[in-house]
Amino acid sequence: MLWRAIAVSVLFLSMKKLFSLSFIPVNADLGLLFLRVVFGGCMVFLHGWGKVTTFGSKFHSFPDPLGITHELSYLLATGGEFVGASLVVLGCYTRFAALSVAITMGVAFFMVHNGVLVGAKSGESALIYGAAFLALVFAGGGKYSVDAKIGNP
């Protein structure tokens, strides 16, 4: 009976260590770097780069949800998704750059996708990207960023 109690206690302590992930050090700055590179990189290569390379064909026909002309909408979306996201990856002016992407994603989610999360015109990815970039607006780029090197908060 005593051996069973000891075995259960050892198993419980092992499981507690496993589930708490205490064997992995906590590093918020590494988490911010990961967030910046993954979400920023995906935004640049999956969304922004396509707008940069198809500039001529979509420039006059891009959706204009704000009523500011198709061309200006295209420039602002491209600026947010390519330039802003590239700056976020580097951690350069991270908070401002992340805000530009978050606003772009907010317009995409609420005005282009009408706040719909399911179906053919789902804005799910715009919402997820927007939330990630909004988190970076509040948190900044972290220790592993250009901002940290130049003393920019």
mmCIF file of C-alpha atoms in Angstrom, residues 37-152:
data_model
loop_
_atom_site.group_PDB
_atom_site.id
_atom_site.type_symbol
_atom_site.label_atom_id
_atom_site.label_comp_id
_atom_site.label_asym_id
_atom_site.label_seq_id
_atom_site.Cartn_x
_atom_site.Cartn_y
_atom_site.Cartn_z
ATOM 1 C CA VAL A 37 8.526 36.336 -37.523
ATOM 2 C CA VAL A 38 5.660 33.864 -38.024
ATOM 3 C CA PHE A 39 2.756 36.291 -38.403
ATOM 4 C CA GLY A 40 4.804 39.011 -40.081
ATOM 5 C CA GLY A 41 6.476 36.556 -42.442
ATOM 6 C CA CYS A 42 3.181 34.918 -43.368
ATOM 7 C CA MET A 43 1.606 38.319 -43.980
ATOM 8 C CA VAL A 44 4.506 39.423 -46.200
ATOM 9 C CA PHE A 45 4.770 36.254 -48.260
ATOM 10 C CA LEU A 46 1.135 35.081 -48.367
ATOM 11 C CA HIS A 47 -0.583 38.450 -48.779
ATOM 12 C CA GLY A 48 1.721 41.427 -49.285
ATOM 13 C CA TRP A 49 4.044 39.921 -51.876
ATOM 14 C CA GLY A 50 1.082 39.006 -54.093
ATOM 15 C CA LYS A 51 -0.097 42.611 -54.047
ATOM 16 C CA VAL A 52 3.391 43.874 -54.894
ATOM 17 C CA THR A 53 3.847 41.469 -57.820
ATOM 18 C CA THR A 54 0.347 41.962 -59.302
ATOM 19 C CA PHE A 55 0.412 45.716 -58.867
ATOM 20 C CA GLY A 56 -0.538 46.581 -62.457
ATOM 21 C CA SER A 57 -3.415 44.154 -62.852
ATOM 22 C CA LYS A 58 -5.238 44.893 -59.571
ATOM 23 C CA PHE A 59 -4.419 48.555 -59.043
ATOM 24 C CA HIS A 60 -7.621 49.896 -60.652
ATOM 25 C CA SER A 61 -9.949 47.051 -59.616
ATOM 26 C CA PHE A 62 -9.050 46.516 -55.940
ATOM 27 C CA PRO A 63 -11.998 46.636 -53.494
ATOM 28 C CA ASP A 64 -12.681 50.129 -52.139
ATOM 29 C CA PRO A 65 -14.518 49.554 -48.823
ATOM 30 C CA LEU A 66 -13.719 53.022 -47.450
ATOM 31 C CA GLY A 67 -14.735 54.984 -50.553
ATOM 32 C CA ILE A 68 -11.256 56.497 -51.009
ATOM 33 C CA THR A 69 -10.653 55.166 -54.572
ATOM 34 C CA HIS A 70 -9.509 51.725 -55.636
ATOM 35 C CA GLU A 71 -5.950 52.926 -56.114
ATOM 36 C CA LEU A 72 -5.534 54.434 -52.640
ATOM 37 C CA SER A 73 -7.156 51.375 -51.048
ATOM 38 C CA TYR A 74 -4.661 49.185 -52.915
ATOM 39 C CA LEU A 75 -1.703 51.317 -51.835
ATOM 40 C CA LEU A 76 -2.796 51.325 -48.185
ATOM 41 C CA ALA A 77 -3.443 47.565 -48.145
ATOM 42 C CA THR A 78 -0.105 46.870 -49.844
ATOM 43 C CA GLY A 79 1.666 49.237 -47.468
ATOM 44 C CA GLY A 80 0.199 47.486 -44.449
ATOM 45 C CA GLU A 81 0.580 43.928 -45.677
ATOM 46 C CA PHE A 82 4.035 44.244 -47.235
ATOM 47 C CA VAL A 83 5.883 47.240 -45.797
ATOM 48 C CA GLY A 84 4.276 47.167 -42.338
ATOM 49 C CA ALA A 85 4.625 43.405 -41.964
ATOM 50 C CA SER A 86 8.255 43.528 -43.166
ATOM 51 C CA LEU A 87 9.043 46.103 -40.495
ATOM 52 C CA VAL A 88 7.330 43.912 -37.889
ATOM 53 C CA VAL A 89 9.514 40.928 -38.863
ATOM 54 C CA LEU A 90 12.607 43.073 -38.358
ATOM 55 C CA GLY A 91 11.226 44.596 -35.166
ATOM 56 C CA CYS A 92 11.751 48.079 -36.576
ATOM 57 C CA TYR A 93 9.147 50.626 -35.414
ATOM 58 C CA THR A 94 7.222 47.527 -34.401
ATOM 59 C CA ARG A 95 4.284 49.139 -32.641
ATOM 60 C CA PHE A 96 3.534 51.595 -35.467
ATOM 61 C CA ALA A 97 4.076 48.971 -38.168
ATOM 62 C CA ALA A 98 1.895 46.447 -36.338
ATOM 63 C CA LEU A 99 -0.818 49.101 -35.985
ATOM 64 C CA SER A 100 -0.812 49.638 -39.765
ATOM 65 C CA VAL A 101 -1.303 45.906 -40.331
ATOM 66 C CA ALA A 102 -3.940 45.627 -37.576
ATOM 67 C CA ILE A 103 -5.950 48.476 -39.121
ATOM 68 C CA THR A 104 -5.655 46.871 -42.563
ATOM 69 C CA MET A 105 -6.905 43.579 -41.128
ATOM 70 C CA GLY A 106 -9.717 45.355 -39.284
ATOM 71 C CA VAL A 107 -10.912 46.912 -42.548
ATOM 72 C CA ALA A 108 -10.598 43.540 -44.284
ATOM 73 C CA PHE A 109 -12.549 41.725 -41.565
ATOM 74 C CA PHE A 110 -15.322 44.209 -40.890
ATOM 75 C CA MET A 111 -15.788 45.896 -44.273
ATOM 76 C CA VAL A 112 -14.657 43.424 -46.916
ATOM 77 C CA HIS A 113 -15.726 40.184 -45.177
ATOM 78 C CA ASN A 114 -18.605 41.823 -43.236
ATOM 79 C CA GLY A 115 -17.444 40.272 -39.961
ATOM 80 C CA VAL A 116 -18.256 36.759 -41.210
ATOM 81 C CA LEU A 117 -16.181 33.926 -39.709
ATOM 82 C CA VAL A 118 -17.514 30.940 -41.669
ATOM 83 C CA GLY A 119 -18.384 30.173 -45.248
ATOM 84 C CA ALA A 120 -17.028 31.146 -48.641
ATOM 85 C CA LYS A 121 -16.340 34.791 -47.745
ATOM 86 C CA SER A 122 -14.907 34.059 -44.319
ATOM 87 C CA GLY A 123 -12.765 36.727 -42.709
ATOM 88 C CA GLU A 124 -11.269 34.292 -40.213
ATOM 89 C CA SER A 125 -7.675 34.832 -41.314
ATOM 90 C CA ALA A 126 -8.108 38.635 -41.228
ATOM 91 C CA LEU A 127 -9.388 38.359 -37.642
ATOM 92 C CA ILE A 128 -6.523 36.087 -36.552
ATOM 93 C CA TYR A 129 -3.862 38.249 -38.209
ATOM 94 C CA GLY A 130 -5.478 41.379 -36.790
ATOM 95 C CA ALA A 131 -5.468 39.965 -33.264
ATOM 96 C CA ALA A 132 -1.801 38.918 -33.519
ATOM 97 C CA PHE A 133 -0.694 42.308 -34.811
ATOM 98 C CA LEU A 134 -2.811 44.118 -32.217
ATOM 99 C CA ALA A 135 -1.005 42.107 -29.521
ATOM 100 C CA LEU A 136 2.276 43.403 -30.965
ATOM 101 C CA VAL A 137 0.939 46.975 -30.845
ATOM 102 C CA PHE A 138 0.548 46.576 -27.084
ATOM 103 C CA ALA A 139 3.656 44.458 -26.420
ATOM 104 C CA GLY A 140 6.193 45.948 -28.821
ATOM 105 C CA GLY A 141 8.981 44.068 -30.535
ATOM 106 C CA GLY A 142 10.793 42.745 -27.481
ATOM 107 C CA LYS A 143 14.496 42.390 -26.725
ATOM 108 C CA TYR A 144 15.312 40.663 -30.031
ATOM 109 C CA SER A 145 14.339 43.545 -32.308
ATOM 110 C CA VAL A 146 15.857 46.521 -34.092
ATOM 111 C CA ASP A 147 13.757 48.716 -31.774
ATOM 112 C CA ALA A 148 15.614 47.333 -28.747
ATOM 113 C CA LYS A 149 18.965 48.007 -30.385
ATOM 114 C CA ILE A 150 18.156 51.639 -31.236
ATOM 115 C CA GLY A 151 16.390 52.376 -27.956
ATOM 116 C CA ASN A 152 12.899 52.691 -29.447
#
